[in-house]
Structure formats: C-alpha cells, structure tokens
mmCIF file of C-alpha atoms in Angstrom:
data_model
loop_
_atom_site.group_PDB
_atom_site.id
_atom_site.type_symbol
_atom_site.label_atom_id
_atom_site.label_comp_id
_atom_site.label_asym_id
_atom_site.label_seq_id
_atom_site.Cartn_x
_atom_site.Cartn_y
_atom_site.Cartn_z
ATOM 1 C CA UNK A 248 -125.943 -229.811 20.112
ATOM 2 C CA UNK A 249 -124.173 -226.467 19.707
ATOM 3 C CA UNK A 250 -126.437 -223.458 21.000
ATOM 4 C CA UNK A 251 -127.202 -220.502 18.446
ATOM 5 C CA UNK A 252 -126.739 -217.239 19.388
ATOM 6 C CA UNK A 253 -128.135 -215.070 17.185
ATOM 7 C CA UNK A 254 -126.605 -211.850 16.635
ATOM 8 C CA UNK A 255 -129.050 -209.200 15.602
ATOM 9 C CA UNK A 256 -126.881 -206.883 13.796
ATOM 10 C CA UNK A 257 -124.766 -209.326 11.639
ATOM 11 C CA UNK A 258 -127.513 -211.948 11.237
ATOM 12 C CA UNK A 259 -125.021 -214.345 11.419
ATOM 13 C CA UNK A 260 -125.238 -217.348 14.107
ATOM 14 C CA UNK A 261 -122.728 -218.438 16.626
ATOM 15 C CA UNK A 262 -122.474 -221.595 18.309
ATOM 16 C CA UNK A 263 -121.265 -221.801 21.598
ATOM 17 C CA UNK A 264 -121.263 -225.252 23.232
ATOM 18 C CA UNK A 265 -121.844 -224.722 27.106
ATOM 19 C CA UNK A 266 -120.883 -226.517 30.474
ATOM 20 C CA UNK A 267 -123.846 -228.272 32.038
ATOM 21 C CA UNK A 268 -123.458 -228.253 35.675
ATOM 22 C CA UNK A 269 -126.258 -230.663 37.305
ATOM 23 C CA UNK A 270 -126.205 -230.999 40.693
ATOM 24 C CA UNK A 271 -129.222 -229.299 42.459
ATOM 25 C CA UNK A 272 -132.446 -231.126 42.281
ATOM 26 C CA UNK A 273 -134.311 -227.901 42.420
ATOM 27 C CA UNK A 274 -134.536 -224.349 41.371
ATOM 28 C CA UNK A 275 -131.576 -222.290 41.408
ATOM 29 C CA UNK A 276 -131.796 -219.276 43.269
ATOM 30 C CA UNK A 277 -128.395 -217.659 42.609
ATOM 31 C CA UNK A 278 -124.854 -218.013 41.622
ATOM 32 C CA UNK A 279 -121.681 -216.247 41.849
ATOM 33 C CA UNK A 280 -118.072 -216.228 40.616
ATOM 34 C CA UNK A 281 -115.351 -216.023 43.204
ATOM 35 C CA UNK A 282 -113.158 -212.811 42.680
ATOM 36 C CA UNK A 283 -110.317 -215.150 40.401
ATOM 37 C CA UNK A 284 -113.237 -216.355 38.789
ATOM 38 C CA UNK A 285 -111.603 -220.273 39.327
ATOM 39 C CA UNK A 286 -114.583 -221.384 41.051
ATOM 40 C CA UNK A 287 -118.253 -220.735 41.295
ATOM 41 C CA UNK A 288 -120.864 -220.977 43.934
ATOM 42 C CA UNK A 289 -124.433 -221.610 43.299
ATOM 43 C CA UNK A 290 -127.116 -221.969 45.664
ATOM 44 C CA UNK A 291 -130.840 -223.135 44.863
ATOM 45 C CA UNK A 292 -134.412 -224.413 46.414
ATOM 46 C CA UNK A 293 -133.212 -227.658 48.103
ATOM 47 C CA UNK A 294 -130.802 -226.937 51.142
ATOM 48 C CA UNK A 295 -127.602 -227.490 49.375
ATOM 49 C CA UNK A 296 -125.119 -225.035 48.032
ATOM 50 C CA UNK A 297 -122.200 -226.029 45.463
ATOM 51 C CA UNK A 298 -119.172 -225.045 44.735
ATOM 52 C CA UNK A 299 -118.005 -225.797 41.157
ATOM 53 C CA UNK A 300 -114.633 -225.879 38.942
ATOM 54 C CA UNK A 301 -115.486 -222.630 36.579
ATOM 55 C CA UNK A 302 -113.018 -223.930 33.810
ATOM 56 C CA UNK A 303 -114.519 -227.558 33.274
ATOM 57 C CA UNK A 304 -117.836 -227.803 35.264
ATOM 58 C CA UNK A 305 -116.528 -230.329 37.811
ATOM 59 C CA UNK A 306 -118.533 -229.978 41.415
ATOM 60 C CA UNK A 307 -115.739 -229.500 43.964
ATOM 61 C CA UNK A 308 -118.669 -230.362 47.202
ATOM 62 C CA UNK A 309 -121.566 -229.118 48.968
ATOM 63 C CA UNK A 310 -121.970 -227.339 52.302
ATOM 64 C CA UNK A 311 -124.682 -229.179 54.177
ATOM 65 C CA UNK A 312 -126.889 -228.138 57.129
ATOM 66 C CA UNK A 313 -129.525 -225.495 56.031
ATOM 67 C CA UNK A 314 -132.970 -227.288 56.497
ATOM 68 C CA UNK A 315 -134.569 -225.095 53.888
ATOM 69 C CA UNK A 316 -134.734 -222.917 50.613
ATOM 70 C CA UNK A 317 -131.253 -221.147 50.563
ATOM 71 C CA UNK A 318 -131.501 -217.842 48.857
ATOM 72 C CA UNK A 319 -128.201 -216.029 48.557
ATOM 73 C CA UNK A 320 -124.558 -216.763 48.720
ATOM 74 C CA UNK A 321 -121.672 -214.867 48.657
ATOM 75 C CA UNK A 322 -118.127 -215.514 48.776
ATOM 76 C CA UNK A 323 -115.273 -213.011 50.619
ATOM 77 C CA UNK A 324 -112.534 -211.570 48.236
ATOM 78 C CA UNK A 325 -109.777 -213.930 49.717
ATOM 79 C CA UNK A 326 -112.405 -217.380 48.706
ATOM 80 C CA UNK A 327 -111.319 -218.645 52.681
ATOM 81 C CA UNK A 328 -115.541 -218.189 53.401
ATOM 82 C CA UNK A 329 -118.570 -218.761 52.254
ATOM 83 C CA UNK A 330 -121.549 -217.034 53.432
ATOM 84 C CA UNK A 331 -125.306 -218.249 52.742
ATOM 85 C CA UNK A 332 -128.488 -216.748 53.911
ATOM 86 C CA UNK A 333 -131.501 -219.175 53.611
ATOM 87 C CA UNK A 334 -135.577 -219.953 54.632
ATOM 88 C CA UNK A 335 -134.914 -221.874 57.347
ATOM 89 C CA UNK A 336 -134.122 -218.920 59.730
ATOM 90 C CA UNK A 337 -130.904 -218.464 59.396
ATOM 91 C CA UNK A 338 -127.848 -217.590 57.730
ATOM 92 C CA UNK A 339 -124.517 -219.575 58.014
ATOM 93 C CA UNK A 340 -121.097 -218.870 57.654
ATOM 94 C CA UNK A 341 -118.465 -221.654 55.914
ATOM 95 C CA UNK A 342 -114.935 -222.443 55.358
ATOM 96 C CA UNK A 343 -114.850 -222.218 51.626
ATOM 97 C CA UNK A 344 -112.085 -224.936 51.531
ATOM 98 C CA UNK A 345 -113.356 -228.107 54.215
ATOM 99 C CA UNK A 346 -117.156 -227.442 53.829
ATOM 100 C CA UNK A 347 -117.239 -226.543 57.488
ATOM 101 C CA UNK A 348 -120.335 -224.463 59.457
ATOM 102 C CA UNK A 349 -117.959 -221.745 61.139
ATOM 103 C CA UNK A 350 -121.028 -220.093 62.515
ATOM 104 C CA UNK A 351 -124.822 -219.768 62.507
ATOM 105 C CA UNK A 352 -127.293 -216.788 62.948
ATOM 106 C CA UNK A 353 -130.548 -217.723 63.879
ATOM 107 C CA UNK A 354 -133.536 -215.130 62.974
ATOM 108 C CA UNK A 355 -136.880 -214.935 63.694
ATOM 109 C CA UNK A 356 -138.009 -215.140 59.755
ATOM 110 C CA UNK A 357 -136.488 -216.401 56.719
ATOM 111 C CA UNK A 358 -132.971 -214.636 55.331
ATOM 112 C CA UNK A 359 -133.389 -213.208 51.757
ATOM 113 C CA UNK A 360 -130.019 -211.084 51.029
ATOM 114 C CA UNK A 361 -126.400 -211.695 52.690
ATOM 115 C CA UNK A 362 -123.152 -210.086 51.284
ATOM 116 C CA UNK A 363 -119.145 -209.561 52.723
ATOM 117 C CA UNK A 364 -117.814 -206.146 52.732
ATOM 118 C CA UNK A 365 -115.153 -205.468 50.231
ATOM 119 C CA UNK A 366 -112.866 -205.830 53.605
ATOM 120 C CA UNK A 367 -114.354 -209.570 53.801
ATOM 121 C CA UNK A 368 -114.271 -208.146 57.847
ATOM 122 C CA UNK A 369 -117.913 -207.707 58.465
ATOM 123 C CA UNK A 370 -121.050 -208.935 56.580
ATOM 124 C CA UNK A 371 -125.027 -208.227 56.338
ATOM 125 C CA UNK A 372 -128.161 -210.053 55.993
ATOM 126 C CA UNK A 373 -131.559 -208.809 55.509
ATOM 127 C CA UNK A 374 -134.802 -210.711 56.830
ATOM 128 C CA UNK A 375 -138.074 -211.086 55.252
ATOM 129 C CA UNK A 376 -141.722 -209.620 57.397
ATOM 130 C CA UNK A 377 -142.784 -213.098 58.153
ATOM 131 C CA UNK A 378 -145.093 -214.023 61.335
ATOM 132 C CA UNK A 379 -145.486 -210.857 63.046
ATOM 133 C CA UNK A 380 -141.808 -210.049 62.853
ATOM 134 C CA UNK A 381 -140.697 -206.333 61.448
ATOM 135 C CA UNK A 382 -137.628 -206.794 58.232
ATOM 136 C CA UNK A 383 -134.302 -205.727 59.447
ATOM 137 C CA UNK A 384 -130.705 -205.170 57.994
ATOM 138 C CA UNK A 385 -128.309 -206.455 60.078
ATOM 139 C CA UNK A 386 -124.621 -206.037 60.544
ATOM 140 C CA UNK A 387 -121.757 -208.212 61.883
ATOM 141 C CA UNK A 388 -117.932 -208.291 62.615
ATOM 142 C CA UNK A 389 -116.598 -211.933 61.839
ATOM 143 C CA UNK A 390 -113.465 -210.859 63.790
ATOM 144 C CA UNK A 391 -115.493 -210.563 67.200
ATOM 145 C CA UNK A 392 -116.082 -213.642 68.442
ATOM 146 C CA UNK A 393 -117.706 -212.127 71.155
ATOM 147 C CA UNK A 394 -119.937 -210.376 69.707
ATOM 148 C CA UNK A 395 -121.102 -213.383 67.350
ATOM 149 C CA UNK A 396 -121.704 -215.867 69.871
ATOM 150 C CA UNK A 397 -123.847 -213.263 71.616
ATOM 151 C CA UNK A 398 -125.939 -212.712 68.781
ATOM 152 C CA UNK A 399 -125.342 -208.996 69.150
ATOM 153 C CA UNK A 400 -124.699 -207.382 65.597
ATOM 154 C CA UNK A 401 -122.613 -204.704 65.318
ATOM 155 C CA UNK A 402 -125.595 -202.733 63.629
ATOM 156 C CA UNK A 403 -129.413 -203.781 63.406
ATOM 157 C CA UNK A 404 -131.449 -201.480 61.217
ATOM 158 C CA UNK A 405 -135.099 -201.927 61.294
ATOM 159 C CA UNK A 406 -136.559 -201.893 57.705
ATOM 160 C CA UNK A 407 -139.893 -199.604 57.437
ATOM 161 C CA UNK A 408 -142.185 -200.415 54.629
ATOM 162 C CA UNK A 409 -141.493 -203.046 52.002
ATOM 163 C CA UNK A 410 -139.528 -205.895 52.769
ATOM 164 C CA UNK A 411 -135.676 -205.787 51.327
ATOM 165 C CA UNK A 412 -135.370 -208.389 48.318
ATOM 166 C CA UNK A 413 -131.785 -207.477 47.047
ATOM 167 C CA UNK A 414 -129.074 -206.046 48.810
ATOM 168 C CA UNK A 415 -125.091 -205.120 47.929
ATOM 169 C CA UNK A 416 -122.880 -203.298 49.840
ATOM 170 C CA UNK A 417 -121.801 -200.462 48.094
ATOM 171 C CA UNK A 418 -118.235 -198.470 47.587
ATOM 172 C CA UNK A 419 -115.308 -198.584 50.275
ATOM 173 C CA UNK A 420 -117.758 -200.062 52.858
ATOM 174 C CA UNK A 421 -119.327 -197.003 53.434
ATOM 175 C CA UNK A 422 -123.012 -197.824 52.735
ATOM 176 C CA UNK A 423 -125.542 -200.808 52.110
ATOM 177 C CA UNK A 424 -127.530 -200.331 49.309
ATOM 178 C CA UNK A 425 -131.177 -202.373 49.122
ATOM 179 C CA UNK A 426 -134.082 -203.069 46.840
ATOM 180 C CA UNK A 427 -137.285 -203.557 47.936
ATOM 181 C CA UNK A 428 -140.659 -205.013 47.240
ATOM 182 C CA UNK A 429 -142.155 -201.843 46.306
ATOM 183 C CA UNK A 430 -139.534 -201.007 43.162
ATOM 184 C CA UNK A 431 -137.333 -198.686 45.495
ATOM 185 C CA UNK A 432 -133.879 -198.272 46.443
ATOM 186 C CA UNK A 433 -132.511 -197.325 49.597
ATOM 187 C CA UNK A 434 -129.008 -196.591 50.673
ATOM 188 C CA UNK A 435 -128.079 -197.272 54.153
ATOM 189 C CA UNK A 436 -125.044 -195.723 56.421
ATOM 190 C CA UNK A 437 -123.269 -198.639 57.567
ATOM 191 C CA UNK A 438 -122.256 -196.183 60.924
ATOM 192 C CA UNK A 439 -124.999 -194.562 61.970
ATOM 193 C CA UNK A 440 -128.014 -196.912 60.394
ATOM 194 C CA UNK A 441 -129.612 -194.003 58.862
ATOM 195 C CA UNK A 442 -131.623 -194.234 55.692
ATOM 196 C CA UNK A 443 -129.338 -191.772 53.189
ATOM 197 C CA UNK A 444 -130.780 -191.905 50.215
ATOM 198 C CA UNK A 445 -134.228 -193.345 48.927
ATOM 199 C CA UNK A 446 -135.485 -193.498 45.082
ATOM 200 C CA UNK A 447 -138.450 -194.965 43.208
ATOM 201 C CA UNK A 448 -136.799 -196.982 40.662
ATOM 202 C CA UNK A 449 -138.732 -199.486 39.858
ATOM 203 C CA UNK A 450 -142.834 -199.947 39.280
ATOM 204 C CA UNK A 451 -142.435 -203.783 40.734
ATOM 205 C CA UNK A 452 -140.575 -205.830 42.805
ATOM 206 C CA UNK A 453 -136.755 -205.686 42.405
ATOM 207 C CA UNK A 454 -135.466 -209.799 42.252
ATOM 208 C CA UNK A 455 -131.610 -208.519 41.833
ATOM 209 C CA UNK A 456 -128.826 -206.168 42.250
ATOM 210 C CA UNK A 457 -124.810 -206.332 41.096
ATOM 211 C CA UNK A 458 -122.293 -204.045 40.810
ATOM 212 C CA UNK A 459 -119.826 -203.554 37.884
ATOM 213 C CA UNK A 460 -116.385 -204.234 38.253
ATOM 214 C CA UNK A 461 -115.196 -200.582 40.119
ATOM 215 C CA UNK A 462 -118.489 -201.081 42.208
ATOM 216 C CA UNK A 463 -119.110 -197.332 40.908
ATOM 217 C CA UNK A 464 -122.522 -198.662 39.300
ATOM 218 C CA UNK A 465 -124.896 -201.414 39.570
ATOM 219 C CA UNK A 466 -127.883 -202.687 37.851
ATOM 220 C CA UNK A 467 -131.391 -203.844 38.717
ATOM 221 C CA UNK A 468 -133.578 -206.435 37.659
ATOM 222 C CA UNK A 469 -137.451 -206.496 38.326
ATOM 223 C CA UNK A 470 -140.708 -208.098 37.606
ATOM 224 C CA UNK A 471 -141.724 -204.616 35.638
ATOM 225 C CA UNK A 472 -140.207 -206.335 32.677
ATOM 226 C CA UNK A 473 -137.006 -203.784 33.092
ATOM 227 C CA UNK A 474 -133.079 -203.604 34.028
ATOM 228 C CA UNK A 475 -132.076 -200.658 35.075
ATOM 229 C CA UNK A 476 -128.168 -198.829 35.691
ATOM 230 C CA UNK A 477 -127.647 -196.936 38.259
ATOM 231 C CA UNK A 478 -125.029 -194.857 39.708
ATOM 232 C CA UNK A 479 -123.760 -196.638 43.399
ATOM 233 C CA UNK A 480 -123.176 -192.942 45.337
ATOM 234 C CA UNK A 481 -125.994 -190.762 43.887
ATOM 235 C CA UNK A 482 -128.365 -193.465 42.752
ATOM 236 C CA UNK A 483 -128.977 -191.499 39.803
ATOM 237 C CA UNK A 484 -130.916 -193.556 37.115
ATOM 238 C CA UNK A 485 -128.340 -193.834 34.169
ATOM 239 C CA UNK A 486 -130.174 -196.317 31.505
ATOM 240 C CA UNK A 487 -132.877 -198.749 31.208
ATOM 241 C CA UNK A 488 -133.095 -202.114 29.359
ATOM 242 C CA UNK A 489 -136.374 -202.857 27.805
ATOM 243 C CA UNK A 490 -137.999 -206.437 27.566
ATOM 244 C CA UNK A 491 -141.530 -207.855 27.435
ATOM 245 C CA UNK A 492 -141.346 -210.211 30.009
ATOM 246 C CA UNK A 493 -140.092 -210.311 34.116
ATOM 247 C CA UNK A 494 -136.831 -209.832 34.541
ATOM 248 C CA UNK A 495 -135.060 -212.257 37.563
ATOM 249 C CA UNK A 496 -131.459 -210.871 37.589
ATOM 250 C CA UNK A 497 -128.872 -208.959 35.331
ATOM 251 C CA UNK A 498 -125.086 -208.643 35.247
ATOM 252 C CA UNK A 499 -122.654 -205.899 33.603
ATOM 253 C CA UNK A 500 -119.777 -207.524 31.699
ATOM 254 C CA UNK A 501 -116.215 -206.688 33.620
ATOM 255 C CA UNK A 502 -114.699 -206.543 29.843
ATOM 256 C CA UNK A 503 -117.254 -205.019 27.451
ATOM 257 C CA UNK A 504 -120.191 -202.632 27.748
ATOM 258 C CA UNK A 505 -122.674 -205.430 27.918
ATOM 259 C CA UNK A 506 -125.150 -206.371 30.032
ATOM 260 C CA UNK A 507 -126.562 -209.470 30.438
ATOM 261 C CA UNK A 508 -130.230 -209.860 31.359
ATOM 262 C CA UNK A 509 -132.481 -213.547 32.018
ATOM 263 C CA UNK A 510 -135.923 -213.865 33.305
ATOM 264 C CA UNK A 511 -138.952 -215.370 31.915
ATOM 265 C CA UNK A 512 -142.591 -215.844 32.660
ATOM 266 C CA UNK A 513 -142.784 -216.313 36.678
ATOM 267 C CA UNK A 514 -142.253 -219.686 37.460
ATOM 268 C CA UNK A 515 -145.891 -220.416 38.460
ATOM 269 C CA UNK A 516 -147.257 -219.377 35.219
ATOM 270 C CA UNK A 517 -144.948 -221.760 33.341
ATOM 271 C CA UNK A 518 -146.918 -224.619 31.766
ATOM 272 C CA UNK A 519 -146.033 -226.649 28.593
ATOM 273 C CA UNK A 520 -143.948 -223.284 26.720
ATOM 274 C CA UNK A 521 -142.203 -224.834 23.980
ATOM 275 C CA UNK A 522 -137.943 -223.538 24.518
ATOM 276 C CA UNK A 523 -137.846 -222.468 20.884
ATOM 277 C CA UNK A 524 -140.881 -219.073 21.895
ATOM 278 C CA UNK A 525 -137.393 -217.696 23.510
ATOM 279 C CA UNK A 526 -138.868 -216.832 26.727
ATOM 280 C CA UNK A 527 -135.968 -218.207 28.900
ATOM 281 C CA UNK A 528 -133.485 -216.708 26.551
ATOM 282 C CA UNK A 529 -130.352 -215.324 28.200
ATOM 283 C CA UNK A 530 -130.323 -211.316 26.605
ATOM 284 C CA UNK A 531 -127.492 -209.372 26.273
ATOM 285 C CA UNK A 532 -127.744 -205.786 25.763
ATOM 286 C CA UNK A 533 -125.170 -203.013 24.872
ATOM 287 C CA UNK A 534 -124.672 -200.866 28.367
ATOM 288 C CA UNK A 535 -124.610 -197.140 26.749
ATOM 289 C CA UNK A 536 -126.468 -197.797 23.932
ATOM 290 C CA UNK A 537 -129.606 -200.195 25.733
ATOM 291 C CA UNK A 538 -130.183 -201.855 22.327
ATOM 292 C CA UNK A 539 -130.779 -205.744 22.240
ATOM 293 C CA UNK A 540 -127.558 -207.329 20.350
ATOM 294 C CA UNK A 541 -127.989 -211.091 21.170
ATOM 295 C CA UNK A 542 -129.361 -213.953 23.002
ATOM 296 C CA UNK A 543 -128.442 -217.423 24.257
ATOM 297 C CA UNK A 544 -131.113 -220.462 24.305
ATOM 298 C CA UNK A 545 -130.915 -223.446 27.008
ATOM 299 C CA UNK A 546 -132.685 -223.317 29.863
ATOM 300 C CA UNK A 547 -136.006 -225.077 30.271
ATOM 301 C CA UNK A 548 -137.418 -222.712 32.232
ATOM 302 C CA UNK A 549 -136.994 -219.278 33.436
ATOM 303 C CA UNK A 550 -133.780 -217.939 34.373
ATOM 304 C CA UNK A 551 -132.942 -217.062 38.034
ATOM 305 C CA UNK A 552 -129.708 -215.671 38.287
ATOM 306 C CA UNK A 553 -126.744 -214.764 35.738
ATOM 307 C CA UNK A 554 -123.320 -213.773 36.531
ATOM 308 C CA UNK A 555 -120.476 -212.734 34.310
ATOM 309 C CA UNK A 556 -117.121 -214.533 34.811
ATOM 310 C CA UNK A 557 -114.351 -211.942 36.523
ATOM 311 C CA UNK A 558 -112.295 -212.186 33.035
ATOM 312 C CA UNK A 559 -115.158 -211.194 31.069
ATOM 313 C CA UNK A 560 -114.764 -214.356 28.693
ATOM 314 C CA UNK A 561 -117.714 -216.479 30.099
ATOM 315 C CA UNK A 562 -120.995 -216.361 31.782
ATOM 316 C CA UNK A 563 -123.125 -218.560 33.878
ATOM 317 C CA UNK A 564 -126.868 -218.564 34.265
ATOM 318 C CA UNK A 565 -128.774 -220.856 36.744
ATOM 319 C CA UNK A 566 -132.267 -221.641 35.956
ATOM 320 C CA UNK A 567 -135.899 -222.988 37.604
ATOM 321 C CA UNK A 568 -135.097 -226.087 35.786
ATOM 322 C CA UNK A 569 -132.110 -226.499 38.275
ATOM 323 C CA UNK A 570 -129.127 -226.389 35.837
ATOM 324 C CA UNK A 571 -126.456 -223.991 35.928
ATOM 325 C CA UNK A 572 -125.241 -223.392 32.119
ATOM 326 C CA UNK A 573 -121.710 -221.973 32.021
ATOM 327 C CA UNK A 574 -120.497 -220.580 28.312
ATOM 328 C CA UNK A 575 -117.638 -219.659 26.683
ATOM 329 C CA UNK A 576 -117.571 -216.775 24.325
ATOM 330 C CA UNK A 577 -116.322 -217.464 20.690
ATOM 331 C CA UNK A 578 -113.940 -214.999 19.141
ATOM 332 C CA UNK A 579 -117.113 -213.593 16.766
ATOM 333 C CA UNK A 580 -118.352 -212.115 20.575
ATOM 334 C CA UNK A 581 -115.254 -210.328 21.347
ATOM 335 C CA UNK A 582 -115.177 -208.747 17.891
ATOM 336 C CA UNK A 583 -118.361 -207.317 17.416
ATOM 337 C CA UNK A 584 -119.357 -203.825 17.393
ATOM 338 C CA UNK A 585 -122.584 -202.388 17.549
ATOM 339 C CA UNK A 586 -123.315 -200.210 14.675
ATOM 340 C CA UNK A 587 -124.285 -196.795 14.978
#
C-alpha cells in the first residue's frame, strides 16, 4: 500500500512506496548512512547490529558479541570500521567488511554515545552514572595499539552534573560537542579536556544530535517536544522546530533546507494508539523558515532515530516497533517550494 505524504501547502498527496528492512526483533535505537550512502547501519535493543544494502533493503550481516542493549553506532569515513557503544559495558570496535571484533573497551557502566573523528584516527565514547560510577568522555587512538590494549585513553574527561545522552564530534577534530540530561550543551577541547563552552538549550532531556553536511551546524532533538539548530563553533541557537509531542531524533537534509524530525509519545506510554492519530509520523520541516511542510506515516510506534541519505534523495527512520523504513523521494518532493 503506497504511503501518503501529505503536503501542507499544495494539499496534494504523494505516494511514496518504502523499503521495509526487518531484521531486529526489538527496538531500534539508531541508524546511520555510511559517507557514500551505499550501505546503512542500524543498531537496536537486542545485541545485534546490521548492516544493510541502502539501494534495495537487502541485510548484508550482523556483528555479534554485545550481550546487551546496543545504543549507538557509527561508521569511519573510509566504511573499513564499525564502531558500537552498548549496555553491556562496553563498546566494540569492527571490521566493517568480515564482521570481525577488532577490539573491546570494557567500562564500569553502560556506553550511551560513540563517534570517529572526521580523521577516522581516534574515537570517543561517553558512559552513563550507573552504580556508584561518575559519567566520563573518553578518548582513544585506534593507531596505538599500545595504548588500547592498556586500556589507557588518550583523554578521559570526567563529566560533572547530568549524564551525556548525545554526543558528535564537532569541526576539524578540534572539539566534542555533548548533550545532556538536563537540556544542555557542552563543548569539549579534545587537547586539553576542558569544558569550552556550556549553554542551556533545551528544558528536557536531549535523545539526539547530527550535524549537517559541512559539520558547521547541527540539530537537537529532545523530550521538550522541540528540535533545535545550532551553530557547531559558537553554539549559538539559530531556529527551533515546534511539535506537540517528544521528539527522539532529527536530521538536516544534505540537499534541501529540510529537516526531518520523528518522535512520538515515549514508548512506555504507548498503548492501543490507532497509526492513523499521526503520532509516529515522520515530520519534515523547512530549515530557515521552521514551518511544518509534510509528513510520512508507517511506523507502529514511535520513531527512534532518522537519518537522511548522503545524496539527499532518501531517508531512513528506525522505529520502537523494530523496522527500519527506508524511502525514496518522488519528483513532486524535489520540486516544491515553500510559499512565502
């Protein structure tokens, strides 16, 4: 059955028919393009990230060994490794190609953000306050195998306050930049592990962060119903997109000023909601303008994560309901304009 996207401004409908890729038996927790854009990785509730054929949906494998919820992935600019971070204490480095554990880090608490540096040299991971245990950010060199198999990062930064629940690096490797429990940002010096910058951005918890294409801006998603754009140096608060209900992550278009923003009620308070209220609708918003232009239907459940495809041409959203639901954009999407 075709999906309708309903485009505010023209009133007209579009169907777009979308890839269903079904091979986690539990809530996704996030996904993510590689920097072609050939394959994507997504990463959900039961131990198992996949790696998937983009252009037709087919799953390529799994990479097997985490013993518990895996919460992030991320994939170095070459696609040669695969990094996860999960809640089983520890976050694990693959070879993107064989399927291979290349390394492990073992923490004393669960592993909530991981990300490569543009370089794909070094990477980060941030750890939850779990048992006793104080949050920290810390920083490796893949190259130093030394180092590594000593368990000696190249940078540890002890988080203060709320624990970190996003985290990107940000432009030419310089700084890490973090959301947090409490609805603020912090950027980090990836030299000297000082705290550089620190805003109030948000009045809730922060569930995502993703840079644009130039990684010269980034926006936010949190549970106080609001995405937000932000500039990556200054951390200057640029625009805000409105909804009524949580919102779980949120992607800027590589190709048009769009945003793309999916959420829903929390997963907890999900009962029998009939699909057709449009609570797990997939939103897309205009980026300068922050008016609501269309939305996408699917999911059976609220959305987790959404990325954009590198070309700008498709997106991907992965859902509690455990699909991930890639679609194509018809030509209608590429032609419209938001009137003035």
């Amino acid at each position: 059955v075709p999906l309708i996207t309903a485009c505010a401004e023209t009133g007209k409908n579009c169907s777009m028919k979308p890839l269903m890729l079904q091979g986690h038996t539990r809530a996704i927790t996030q996904i993510k393009y590689n920097r072609e854009g050939d394959l994507l990785f997504s990463c959900a509730k039961d131990t198992k990230p996949c790696v998937w054929y983009s252009i037709n949906g087919e799953r390529l494998g799994t990479y097997n060994g985490h013993n518990g919820a895996v919460w992030a992935v991320d994939i170095d600019w070459q696609t040669t490794k695969v990094l996860t971070a999960a809640a089983d204490n520890s976050a694990r480095l693959w070879d993107c190609e064989t399927g291979k554990q290349l390394f492990q880090w073992d923490t004393n608490n669960a592993v909530r953000a991981c990300g490569f540096s543009f370089s794909g040299d070094t990477i980060m991971f941030c750890t939850d306050r779990q048992m006793g245990y104080n949050p920290s950010l810390d920083i490796y060199d893949i190259r130093a195998g030394e180092q590594m198999a000593n368990n000696a990062p190249l940078l540890s930064i002890p988080i203060e306050g709320p624990k970190v629940t996003a985290a990107v690096w940000g432009g030419l490797d310089e700084y890490i930049i973090t959301g947090h429990e409490s609805g603020e940002f912090s950027q980090w010096d990836v030299k000297s592990g000082e705290r550089v910058r620190n805003i109030k951005g948000h009045n809730k918890q922060i569930n995502d962060i993703q840079l644009n294409k130039d990684r010269t801006m980034f926006v936010s998603a949190s549970k106080d119903t609001n995405a937000m754009l932000f500039d990556a140096d200054s951390l200057d608060h640029l625009k805000t997109y409105k909804t009524e209900r949580p919102v779980n992550s949120a992607a800027i278009s590589p190709r048009m000023d769009h945003v793309v923003l999916g959420g829903g009620q929390e997963a907890m308070q999900v009962t029998t909601t009939s699909t057709r209220i449009g609570k797990f609708d997939a939103r897309f918003f205009h980026l300068v303008f922050e008016e609501e232009f269309g939305r996408v239907k699917g999911h059976f459940g609220p959305i987790n994560s959404v990325a954009f495809h590198p070309d700008g041409k498709s997106y991907s959203s992965g859902g509690e309901d455990g699909y991930v639901r890639t679609h194509y954009f018809d030509q209608q999407y590429f032609e419209f304009e938001l009137e003035n």
